[in-house]
């Protein structure tokens, strides 16, 4: 098994939950470690909205991954013991088929002709990829943020495919505050004249909409508490300030601008819209007659670790408590870890010490 | 004393804190009740960023005001006992001189030639208006949200002008989370091509930028908790949905759109930018060698009531605690009321029962 980015061709046609189908579609994934003979040491990571499958450095791509501190030999997700797979979500432009991909039927990019995307589709695609490796049952399924919702769909739709689960900073359904934030992010993109109903190109690109969407994301991914310590009211040096009316003056403004500039041209706007809406749509209660707990009862696994952060305003701690209670009621042995990391929703990417302790501890006891 | 909206001509030139001066400027205000002979029953209300001086209905304008439930005969701010004044902030387009006003020197609107506006200027203008009514000392100065910061400036810059103070959902300085939100609101307006460096008109108007700014405001003025109960995941009826890609689907999205539509053309975008930036700039620690508590020590009043809400993410409760501690350390008798209203920062406009009890109780004991 090589460590390079690999591609798995999905069955064609690949039917989508809300109608339509993809032909000749694929998902990108990367792996770390070796699958054992019993094929029972596989760990799958499902990601948040924007990360790629490159969760950590490996032989063919030595650049640090988005969870570099967490994954590797001897780390919390120990690739000397586990065969770790990270899959890029279907619909994401980080290697998987997405709205920016060429539609084989037309030879043109799908753009808005891409079928409606749901996290159930993301889960089905990931499951098919895992099955293609000869893995019937994952030792552990890890889902972070949006990936945590995809993970719930994965376990619910594929009974018996997962032994244990680690749920990180996620939710069993989108609440109205999160919907409002994501709706406004989408609207900033949609209202940018350069979005042009999805018909943008590099010359006419919705930079402004994407920048506003990203900044709003970063604001809600972090926490006020962290920023009080980090930025306070520190001003930019005069030479760093923008020479325009109402230009940036405080360090926190420049920090947001840096985040936006790194994101705007590196994530396809249409893909962003599709994945963002999929996050709003996801609702485990649809599988439980309108009740979250009833929906979670359909998930049968042996053990789970559920982690949340008190400073997360996008996926508040009560939602992780719901997941923990539901999985326990369904028969799993559940550990619930409530952290006080100051970094908000993004804590799982930053507070590696505390997340390592929880995740590494759980995995080492399996 | 009539109850109509009135205008007070500011001394001319009216020097601004950060440089420049206004000529022939004025502020709008309204009053309720009667000033007694001793001129010691006056209560002044300083408002948040967008409200007008029309805090409640009166003889000449029977339409409900923005604090209708709080102000009037027999209400918490009892106009049968107090002579109540509400002033429109300098720089606001609700009747006071603002960036949309005609610059007498040119005969054209100021737009971005309006001098830099600070909340200290807002406070000076309000104080001059009060003094013009023959009132040396206010019985009580009430400041809500941004108006609470203006009130701190008023008391600090005009010693002896205020006996007691009611501080409502405000802060002694802008923290980076609030700066980030307001910066992004300003950026949404600035990046709208129709803003055109402030040179918009009714035909080419920054509707999109104003709409995004307002929605972001409403999201941060309310709370996730309130919306869970109010909107949950309720969908719009099919006929209410927008017929466009990624159009609104959830009630919370339609709620935000309604707020935006009522705001976009009723508040001058340049005035919004000036007042928003003034909120970021305000910092009582500038008067205390960089320390909030040192700054507050310069405020000498007899009594204060400080109210905050645990669900406020824009002006968190810790900031009201700072104000309460600082005013007490400076010698005032302080009552601190921490409410658990679910409505977030806007609770003072919605949870009239709890705010009435606190404010009415405090005023009745004076």
XYZ file of C-alpha atoms in Angstrom:
732
model
C 0.000 0.000 0.000
C 1.598 3.236 -1.101
C 1.369 6.439 0.899
C 0.550 8.661 -2.082
C -2.747 10.370 -2.687
C -4.913 7.755 -4.345
C -8.195 7.872 -6.161
C -11.101 5.495 -5.847
C -13.548 5.263 -8.736
C -17.059 5.215 -7.358
C -19.552 2.735 -8.814
C -21.103 4.371 -11.875
C -23.756 5.634 -11.837
C -23.426 6.786 -8.230
C -26.954 7.672 -7.127
C -27.328 10.746 -4.911
C -29.701 10.907 -1.939
C -31.717 13.867 -3.187
C -31.902 12.747 -6.799
C -29.582 12.597 -9.778
C -26.434 10.548 -10.126
C -22.744 10.977 -10.865
C -21.042 9.063 -13.656
C -17.367 8.176 -13.474
C -16.914 9.978 -10.168
C -14.093 9.393 -7.692
C -12.869 10.353 -4.264
C -9.293 11.125 -3.269
C -7.750 9.591 -0.175
C -4.433 9.128 1.554
C -3.230 6.439 3.923
C -0.674 5.969 6.690
C 0.602 2.710 8.136
C -0.204 -0.824 6.977
C -3.401 -2.811 6.854
C -2.839 -6.030 8.835
C -3.742 -9.465 7.554
C -6.973 -9.633 9.518
C -7.886 -6.262 7.973
C -9.165 -5.152 11.359
C -6.825 -2.246 12.163
C -8.276 0.398 9.862
C -9.109 3.891 11.094
C -10.974 6.279 8.804
C -10.963 10.059 9.211
C -13.805 12.148 7.768
C -12.918 15.828 7.538
C -14.474 19.215 8.070
C -15.701 21.340 5.187
C -12.408 22.560 3.766
C -9.513 20.204 4.671
C -8.076 17.803 2.118
C -7.221 14.123 2.581
C -3.686 15.202 3.492
C -4.135 14.920 7.243
C -0.417 14.434 7.856
C 2.885 14.194 6.038
C 3.813 10.899 4.427
C 6.472 9.492 2.111
C 5.193 10.996 -1.104
C 3.987 14.285 0.358
C 6.250 15.398 3.179
C 4.416 18.722 3.658
C 2.652 18.953 7.010
C -1.012 17.954 6.939
C -3.949 19.623 8.646
C -3.738 17.217 11.617
C 0.033 16.780 11.589
C 0.363 16.800 15.373
C -2.230 14.093 15.796
C -1.374 11.489 13.175
C 1.831 9.537 12.576
C 4.067 6.891 14.141
C 3.827 7.157 17.924
C 1.262 9.952 17.817
C -2.295 9.824 19.155
C -3.521 8.233 15.940
C -0.550 5.905 15.793
C 0.189 4.830 12.238
C 2.626 2.180 13.497
C -0.394 0.331 14.898
C -3.309 1.535 12.774
C -3.859 1.650 9.052
C -5.199 5.194 8.805
C -7.207 6.476 5.859
C -8.335 10.047 5.323
C -10.815 10.627 2.529
C -11.581 13.898 0.789
C -15.335 14.447 0.884
C -17.278 13.857 -2.285
C -18.072 17.360 -3.573
C -14.831 18.881 -2.274
C -12.379 20.235 -4.805
C -9.358 18.798 -2.972
C -9.179 15.855 -5.357
C -12.682 14.373 -5.311
C -15.386 14.841 -7.915
C -17.019 18.183 -7.248
C -18.868 21.006 -9.019
C -15.571 22.145 -10.568
C -15.014 18.702 -12.121
C -15.694 17.950 -15.769
C -19.104 16.393 -16.350
C -18.305 13.482 -18.713
C -21.696 13.892 -20.359
C -20.911 17.433 -21.543
C -17.153 17.843 -21.368
C -17.782 21.000 -19.351
C -17.485 21.606 -15.606
C -20.611 20.655 -13.679
C -20.861 23.990 -11.853
C -24.497 24.230 -10.683
C -25.542 21.191 -12.711
C -23.801 19.089 -10.061
C -26.591 17.176 -8.312
C -27.702 18.224 -4.829
C -25.083 17.024 -2.376
C -25.865 15.614 1.076
C -23.577 14.329 3.796
C -25.216 10.954 3.268
C -23.645 10.983 -0.215
C -20.297 11.895 1.328
C -20.691 8.939 3.707
C -21.703 6.484 0.978
C -18.703 7.455 -1.140
C -16.328 7.044 1.802
C -17.830 3.662 2.647
C -17.458 2.402 -0.904
C -13.809 3.468 -0.884
C -13.150 1.638 2.401
C -14.924 -1.495 1.124
C -12.769 -1.415 -1.998
C -9.723 -1.897 0.237
C -11.205 -5.164 1.505
C -12.117 -3.668 4.852
C -15.477 -4.856 6.166
C -15.314 -3.190 9.545
C -13.397 -0.120 10.633
C -11.647 -0.374 13.972
C -12.497 3.279 14.436
C -14.293 5.998 12.498
C -13.181 9.512 13.371
C -15.227 12.517 12.276
C -14.300 16.155 12.871
C -16.713 19.071 12.510
C -18.750 18.495 9.325
C -16.969 15.130 9.128
C -18.578 14.193 12.426
C -21.987 14.546 10.816
C -20.797 12.529 7.797
C -19.612 9.896 10.294
C -23.041 9.660 11.911
C -24.525 9.122 8.451
C -21.850 6.498 7.700
C -22.609 4.461 10.807
C -26.357 4.772 10.445
C -26.461 3.841 6.776
C -23.895 1.019 6.982
C -24.679 -1.070 10.051
C -21.840 -3.262 11.186
C -19.217 -1.286 9.290
C -17.755 0.440 12.377
C -16.586 -0.948 15.723
C -15.786 2.293 17.520
C -16.242 5.986 16.866
C -14.558 9.245 17.810
C -16.811 12.286 17.438
C -14.954 15.609 17.404
C -16.600 19.057 17.731
C -19.690 18.167 15.745
C -23.468 17.953 15.948
C -26.338 15.568 15.227
C -28.091 18.291 13.218
C -27.505 21.913 12.265
C -29.061 24.405 14.673
C -30.471 27.735 13.478
C -27.469 29.793 14.626
C -25.125 27.623 12.548
C -27.592 27.694 9.646
C -27.737 31.488 9.865
C -23.953 31.796 9.757
C -23.568 29.407 6.837
C -26.515 30.934 4.974
C -24.864 34.346 5.266
C -21.566 32.916 4.049
C -23.325 31.448 1.022
C -25.184 34.679 0.436
C -21.958 36.692 0.439
C -20.731 34.448 -2.380
C -24.048 34.349 -4.247
C -24.443 38.121 -4.140
C -20.960 38.735 -5.477
C -21.644 39.665 -9.118
C -18.539 37.711 -10.113
C -20.106 34.491 -8.827
C -22.448 34.847 -11.791
C -24.671 31.878 -10.935
C -21.602 29.698 -10.683
C -20.158 30.702 -14.085
C -16.995 32.393 -12.787
C -13.460 31.966 -14.034
C -10.041 33.113 -12.862
C -10.484 36.549 -14.423
C -13.985 37.105 -13.036
C -13.874 35.355 -9.674
C -16.000 36.008 -6.555
C -13.036 37.092 -4.428
C -15.088 39.465 -2.327
C -17.832 36.991 -1.508
C -15.327 34.259 -0.709
C -13.326 36.631 1.483
C -16.368 37.654 3.518
C -17.479 34.029 3.798
C -14.057 32.938 5.037
C -13.729 35.752 7.553
C -17.152 34.986 8.965
C -16.074 31.355 9.167
C -12.888 32.163 11.049
C -14.788 34.434 13.463
C -17.141 31.587 14.339
C -14.445 28.898 14.377
C -12.478 30.662 17.096
C -13.553 32.296 20.353
C -13.756 35.736 21.880
C -11.806 34.473 24.867
C -8.836 33.406 22.777
C -8.761 36.707 20.921
C -8.837 38.779 24.104
C -5.541 37.208 25.048
C -4.106 37.068 21.564
C -5.055 40.378 19.962
C -6.649 42.541 22.643
C -6.774 46.012 21.101
C -3.323 45.933 19.541
C -3.026 48.249 16.541
C -1.244 47.531 13.295
C 1.946 49.429 12.660
C 1.244 52.460 10.473
C 3.004 50.875 7.470
C 0.786 47.778 7.757
C -2.424 49.770 7.541
C -4.497 49.943 4.412
C -4.397 53.276 2.713
C -8.124 53.515 2.128
C -11.194 54.801 3.936
C -12.146 52.621 6.911
C -9.138 50.405 6.226
C -7.755 47.960 8.766
C -6.326 49.354 11.970
C -6.378 46.498 14.501
C -4.311 43.291 14.433
C -7.435 41.146 14.559
C -8.540 42.648 11.238
C -5.221 41.842 9.615
C -5.366 38.280 11.001
C -8.752 37.737 9.360
C -7.487 39.202 6.105
C -4.562 36.781 6.099
C -6.912 33.834 6.588
C -9.136 35.063 3.772
C -6.281 35.604 1.330
C -4.989 32.079 1.904
C -8.460 30.617 1.259
C -10.197 32.609 -1.449
C -8.440 31.165 -4.483
C -7.683 27.743 -3.023
C -11.248 26.508 -2.578
C -13.746 26.318 -5.399
C -16.687 28.625 -4.552
C -19.342 26.302 -5.970
C -17.920 23.361 -4.037
C -18.014 25.523 -0.934
C -21.694 26.301 -1.528
C -22.596 22.626 -2.017
C -20.767 21.420 1.087
C -22.043 24.308 3.203
C -25.646 23.556 2.274
C -25.092 19.840 2.905
C -24.058 20.771 6.452
C -27.303 22.694 6.953
C -29.367 19.843 5.576
C -27.899 17.113 7.747
C -30.285 16.056 10.484
C -30.075 12.709 12.242
C -33.618 13.235 13.501
C -34.855 12.532 9.968
C -34.058 8.908 10.793
C -35.892 9.051 14.110
C -39.342 10.488 13.416
C -38.108 13.987 14.093
C -36.185 13.123 17.265
C -32.398 13.306 17.488
C -32.233 10.609 20.151
C -34.431 8.274 18.145
C -32.208 8.782 15.112
C -29.047 8.023 17.085
C -30.629 4.779 18.327
C -30.067 3.300 14.888
C -26.313 3.478 15.336
C -24.877 0.282 16.786
C -21.216 0.372 17.705
C -19.177 -0.984 20.598
C -17.551 2.131 21.956
C -17.401 5.856 21.334
C -15.445 8.876 22.446
C -17.316 12.164 22.098
C -15.330 15.414 22.440
C -16.585 18.975 22.529
C -15.385 22.404 23.614
C -17.160 24.863 25.868
C -16.034 27.827 23.735
C -17.488 26.438 20.465
C -20.317 28.733 19.309
C -20.947 26.885 16.028
C -21.276 23.358 17.430
C -22.118 24.015 21.082
C -21.242 21.490 23.767
C -24.894 20.545 24.299
C -24.894 19.018 20.842
C -21.974 16.746 21.687
C -23.807 15.763 24.862
C -26.765 14.784 22.692
C -24.543 12.542 20.584
C -22.959 10.939 23.647
C -26.341 10.267 25.247
C -27.814 8.884 22.057
C -24.937 6.512 21.325
C -25.004 5.291 24.909
C -28.747 4.727 24.774
C -28.143 2.713 21.623
C -25.826 0.401 23.528
C -22.332 1.798 23.060
C -19.886 2.321 25.881
C -19.342 6.090 25.665
C -16.696 8.424 27.015
C -17.614 12.104 26.945
C -14.855 14.704 27.136
C -15.766 18.378 27.543
C -12.716 20.566 27.055
C -12.261 24.207 28.023
C -9.788 24.995 25.260
C -10.007 28.717 24.470
C -9.772 28.236 20.687
C -13.465 27.540 20.067
C -14.588 25.168 17.341
C -11.063 25.041 15.885
C -9.616 23.696 19.127
C -9.235 20.229 17.589
C -6.741 21.739 15.115
C -4.866 23.800 17.700
C -5.076 22.306 21.173
C -3.240 19.160 20.103
C -2.174 18.376 23.682
C -5.674 17.924 25.031
C -7.100 16.284 21.929
C -4.102 13.926 21.735
C -4.626 12.889 25.305
C -8.300 12.092 24.737
C -7.999 10.492 21.291
C -4.698 8.735 21.935
C -5.981 7.391 25.245
C -9.155 6.040 23.678
C -7.367 4.374 20.772
C -4.657 2.876 22.967
C -7.291 1.145 25.095
C -8.946 -0.553 22.116
C -41.753 72.010 26.432
C -43.266 70.348 23.405
C -43.020 66.623 22.800
C -42.024 66.940 19.158
C -38.660 66.064 17.734
C -36.493 69.077 18.356
C -33.129 70.194 17.089
C -30.282 71.690 19.033
C -27.722 73.757 17.163
C -24.284 72.844 18.359
C -21.773 75.614 19.050
C -20.063 76.415 15.768
C -17.378 75.393 15.047
C -17.830 72.159 16.946
C -14.356 70.703 17.332
C -14.033 66.937 16.943
C -11.765 64.796 19.135
C -9.669 63.390 16.313
C -9.344 66.628 14.396
C -11.532 68.756 12.178
C -14.699 70.572 13.147
C -18.349 70.800 12.145
C -19.959 74.110 11.275
C -23.662 74.708 11.839
C -24.200 71.174 13.078
C -27.149 70.011 15.172
C -28.491 67.008 17.040
C -32.100 65.813 17.095
C -33.798 64.902 20.351
C -37.196 64.140 21.810
C -38.539 64.575 25.312
C -41.217 63.089 27.555
C -42.648 64.589 30.775
C -41.811 67.972 32.305
C -38.649 69.487 33.669
C -39.336 70.558 37.277
C -38.437 73.967 38.654
C -35.316 72.735 40.378
C -34.292 71.235 37.002
C -33.155 68.133 38.834
C -35.476 65.475 37.404
C -33.880 65.047 33.970
C -33.031 61.599 32.600
C -31.025 61.322 29.374
C -30.989 58.243 27.164
C -28.050 57.603 24.816
C -28.868 55.046 22.144
C -27.280 52.145 20.339
C -25.888 52.482 16.847
C -29.087 52.561 14.837
C -32.064 53.751 16.952
C -33.430 57.285 16.593
C -34.380 59.712 19.347
C -37.920 58.339 19.155
C -37.626 56.033 22.151
C -41.390 56.036 22.771
C -44.611 57.480 21.425
C -45.521 61.019 22.384
C -48.107 63.666 21.474
C -46.688 64.646 18.138
C -45.473 61.214 17.093
C -47.831 58.523 18.338
C -45.965 55.724 16.578
C -44.327 53.284 18.987
C -40.692 54.023 19.770
C -37.811 51.607 20.045
C -38.181 51.413 23.863
C -41.950 51.806 23.972
C -42.444 49.278 26.757
C -39.910 50.961 28.974
C -40.690 54.680 28.733
C -43.913 56.578 29.458
C -46.244 57.512 32.295
C -46.179 54.790 34.926
C -43.570 52.755 33.096
C -40.075 51.895 34.335
C -38.717 55.204 33.044
C -41.731 57.077 34.364
C -42.342 60.256 32.405
C -44.879 61.433 35.003
C -41.952 61.816 37.412
C -38.931 62.310 35.179
C -38.220 64.687 32.363
C -36.820 62.218 29.859
C -34.661 63.203 26.906
C -33.468 60.905 24.171
C -30.850 62.286 21.806
C -29.943 61.024 18.375
C -26.187 60.489 18.242
C -24.115 63.011 16.351
C -23.216 61.270 13.098
C -26.485 59.309 12.913
C -28.807 60.022 10.012
C -31.904 59.910 12.220
C -32.042 63.703 12.385
C -28.580 64.714 13.554
C -25.759 66.075 11.446
C -24.096 63.120 9.775
C -22.121 62.152 6.662
C -25.342 62.412 4.610
C -25.882 66.025 5.730
C -25.049 69.012 3.552
C -21.676 70.522 4.291
C -22.404 74.270 4.456
C -18.941 75.002 3.101
C -19.611 73.185 -0.171
C -23.369 72.817 -0.485
C -22.786 69.092 -1.060
C -23.212 66.132 1.302
C -20.202 65.506 3.506
C -19.965 61.808 2.662
C -16.382 60.786 3.506
C -15.294 64.392 4.068
C -17.179 64.211 7.381
C -14.501 64.420 10.066
C -13.518 61.301 12.009
C -16.272 60.596 14.524
C -15.658 59.320 18.043
C -18.073 58.491 20.841
C -16.480 61.331 22.772
C -17.902 63.671 20.090
C -21.299 62.013 20.486
C -21.059 62.595 24.238
C -19.969 66.238 23.905
C -22.862 66.998 21.556
C -25.370 65.364 23.912
C -23.956 67.290 26.864
C -24.186 70.597 25.037
C -27.836 69.857 24.195
C -28.647 69.035 27.826
C -26.889 72.177 29.050
C -28.919 74.244 26.589
C -32.073 73.158 28.435
C -30.686 74.727 31.613
C -29.888 71.358 33.148
C -26.608 71.294 35.055
C -26.894 67.811 36.449
C -28.804 64.815 35.116
C -30.696 62.805 37.710
C -29.795 59.778 35.639
C -27.885 59.028 32.461
C -28.967 55.843 30.711
C -26.823 54.309 27.977
C -27.696 51.212 25.954
C -25.213 49.252 23.864
C -23.067 51.782 21.952
C -24.893 54.446 23.990
C -23.451 52.909 27.129
C -19.971 53.663 25.824
C -21.058 57.198 24.904
C -22.399 57.515 28.456
C -19.035 56.552 29.959
C -17.433 59.244 27.805
C -20.107 61.755 28.886
C -19.502 61.158 32.600
C -15.741 61.109 32.262
C -15.513 64.257 30.161
C -18.122 66.264 32.103
C -17.507 65.729 35.800
C -20.441 66.681 38.004
C -22.938 66.499 35.157
C -24.500 63.180 36.236
C -25.839 61.980 39.601
C -26.659 58.394 38.734
C -26.101 56.079 35.805
C -27.772 53.049 34.259
C -25.450 51.011 32.038
C -27.249 48.580 29.725
C -25.557 45.761 27.753
C -22.400 47.716 26.981
C -18.641 47.682 27.441
C -15.772 49.887 28.623
C -13.899 49.180 25.380
C -14.389 47.132 22.233
C -12.880 43.655 22.437
C -11.369 41.941 19.382
C -14.384 39.695 18.742
C -16.685 42.740 18.537
C -14.093 44.586 16.436
C -13.892 41.602 14.067
C -17.668 41.508 13.624
C -17.954 45.255 13.038
C -14.918 45.302 10.762
C -16.518 42.593 8.627
C -19.790 44.529 8.524
C -17.930 47.612 7.352
C -15.994 45.574 4.830
C -19.188 44.119 3.343
C -20.322 47.697 2.695
C -16.938 48.956 1.521
C -16.479 46.074 -0.916
C -19.906 46.558 -2.462
C -19.042 48.287 -5.758
C -22.138 50.468 -5.325
C -20.683 51.959 -2.164
C -18.203 53.649 -4.499
C -16.080 55.269 -1.783
C -19.201 56.757 -0.271
C -20.468 58.313 -3.525
C -23.660 56.238 -3.830
C -27.139 57.447 -4.620
C -30.601 55.848 -4.662
C -30.021 54.335 -8.106
C -26.556 52.947 -7.290
C -26.844 52.002 -3.628
C -24.845 49.405 -1.650
C -27.887 47.222 -0.919
C -25.888 44.002 -0.862
C -23.230 45.261 1.518
C -25.811 46.800 3.837
C -27.852 43.610 3.812
C -24.886 41.437 4.761
C -23.853 43.933 7.435
C -27.336 43.963 8.938
C -27.729 40.199 8.921
C -24.381 39.786 10.618
C -25.527 42.378 13.149
C -28.776 40.549 13.868
C -26.940 37.225 14.224
C -24.674 38.713 16.872
C -27.415 40.732 18.581
C -29.468 37.632 19.353
C -28.476 34.230 20.730
C -28.307 30.647 19.573
C -30.401 29.624 22.553
C -33.294 31.867 21.577
C -33.233 30.640 17.987
C -33.244 26.977 18.985
C -36.612 27.562 20.597
C -37.895 30.028 18.036
C -36.820 28.622 14.678
C -35.317 25.186 15.312
C -35.070 23.639 11.834
C -38.452 24.796 10.588
C -38.567 25.066 6.798
C -40.234 27.804 4.783
C -43.370 26.868 2.902
C -42.505 26.061 -0.718
C -44.175 29.254 -1.954
C -42.027 31.347 0.417
C -38.791 29.964 -0.937
C -36.598 31.891 -3.289
C -36.560 30.535 -6.796
C -32.791 30.690 -7.227
C -29.777 28.493 -6.581
C -28.997 28.115 -2.892
C -32.033 30.250 -2.046
C -33.547 30.406 1.421
C -35.077 27.256 2.800
C -35.177 27.682 6.596
C -37.292 30.140 8.592
C -34.216 31.613 10.257
C -32.950 32.698 6.826
C -36.213 34.436 6.031
C -36.185 36.140 9.432
C -32.747 37.596 8.723
C -33.853 38.708 5.274
C -36.820 40.568 6.763
C -34.531 42.381 9.193
C -32.174 43.314 6.370
C -34.900 44.588 4.069
C -36.276 46.867 6.798
C -32.804 48.290 7.429
C -30.925 48.594 4.166
C -32.568 51.743 2.807
C -33.434 53.330 6.151
C -29.914 53.881 7.439
C -27.309 55.862 5.578
C -24.372 53.540 4.794
C -21.700 56.166 5.395
C -23.251 57.096 8.749
C -23.247 53.412 9.614
C -19.537 53.183 8.819
C -18.672 56.229 10.931
C -20.658 55.073 13.974
C -19.421 51.487 13.663
C -15.813 52.613 13.623
C -16.444 54.968 16.553
C -17.592 51.912 18.531
C -14.350 50.104 17.760
C -12.284 53.102 18.715
C -13.873 53.709 22.096
C -11.636 52.651 24.941
C -11.981 53.962 28.478
C -8.483 52.679 29.205
C -7.118 55.549 27.117
C -7.991 57.706 30.122
C -6.290 55.341 32.571
C -2.804 54.697 31.242
C -4.004 51.658 29.350
C -6.073 50.206 32.194
C -9.855 49.976 32.086
C -10.190 50.194 35.845
C -7.946 53.255 35.999
C -10.046 54.928 33.336
C -13.288 54.225 35.151
C -11.827 55.776 38.310
C -12.256 59.188 36.717
C -16.040 58.820 36.764
C -17.569 60.257 39.909
C -21.270 59.629 40.393
C -23.457 58.723 43.353
C -25.080 55.507 42.202
C -25.142 53.171 39.251
C -27.090 50.197 37.989
C -25.135 47.965 35.597
C -27.083 45.354 33.600
C -25.776 42.634 31.345
C -26.964 39.377 29.833
C -25.239 36.008 29.941
C -26.229 35.253 26.323
C -24.650 38.433 24.891
C -21.753 37.473 22.609
C -21.021 41.026 21.429
C -20.792 42.713 24.843
C -20.109 39.761 27.160
C -21.132 39.848 30.795
C -17.524 40.140 31.984
C -17.407 43.589 30.428
C -20.397 44.767 32.454
C -18.716 43.361 35.544
C -15.681 45.480 34.702
C -17.850 48.579 34.536
C -19.585 47.756 37.806
C -16.292 47.131 39.596
C -14.719 50.275 38.215
C -17.592 52.578 39.130
C -17.708 51.086 42.627
C -13.968 51.522 43.052
C -14.471 55.156 42.038
C -16.913 55.647 44.898
C -20.370 54.965 43.468
C -22.913 52.711 45.095
C -23.373 50.080 42.397
C -26.039 47.470 41.728
C -25.051 44.771 39.275
C -27.770 42.757 37.558
C -26.819 39.728 35.442
C -29.807 38.474 33.486
C -30.246 35.131 31.765
C -32.590 36.440 29.073
C -32.266 34.190 26.032
C -32.351 37.076 23.524
C -28.655 37.958 23.686
C -27.450 41.528 23.277
C -30.908 42.648 22.131
C -32.519 41.490 25.375
C -32.895 45.113 26.513
C -35.250 45.672 23.571
C -37.197 42.434 24.028
C -37.158 41.214 27.613
C -38.985 44.304 28.838
C -40.225 42.525 31.979
C -36.788 41.899 33.431
C -35.268 45.172 32.282
C -38.293 47.099 33.584
C -37.946 45.476 36.956
C -34.275 46.392 37.217
C -34.448 49.883 35.720
C -37.819 50.813 37.243
C -36.700 49.589 40.629
C -33.479 51.576 40.518
C -35.167 54.808 39.384
C -37.993 54.475 41.900
C -35.500 54.300 44.747
C -33.738 57.542 43.745
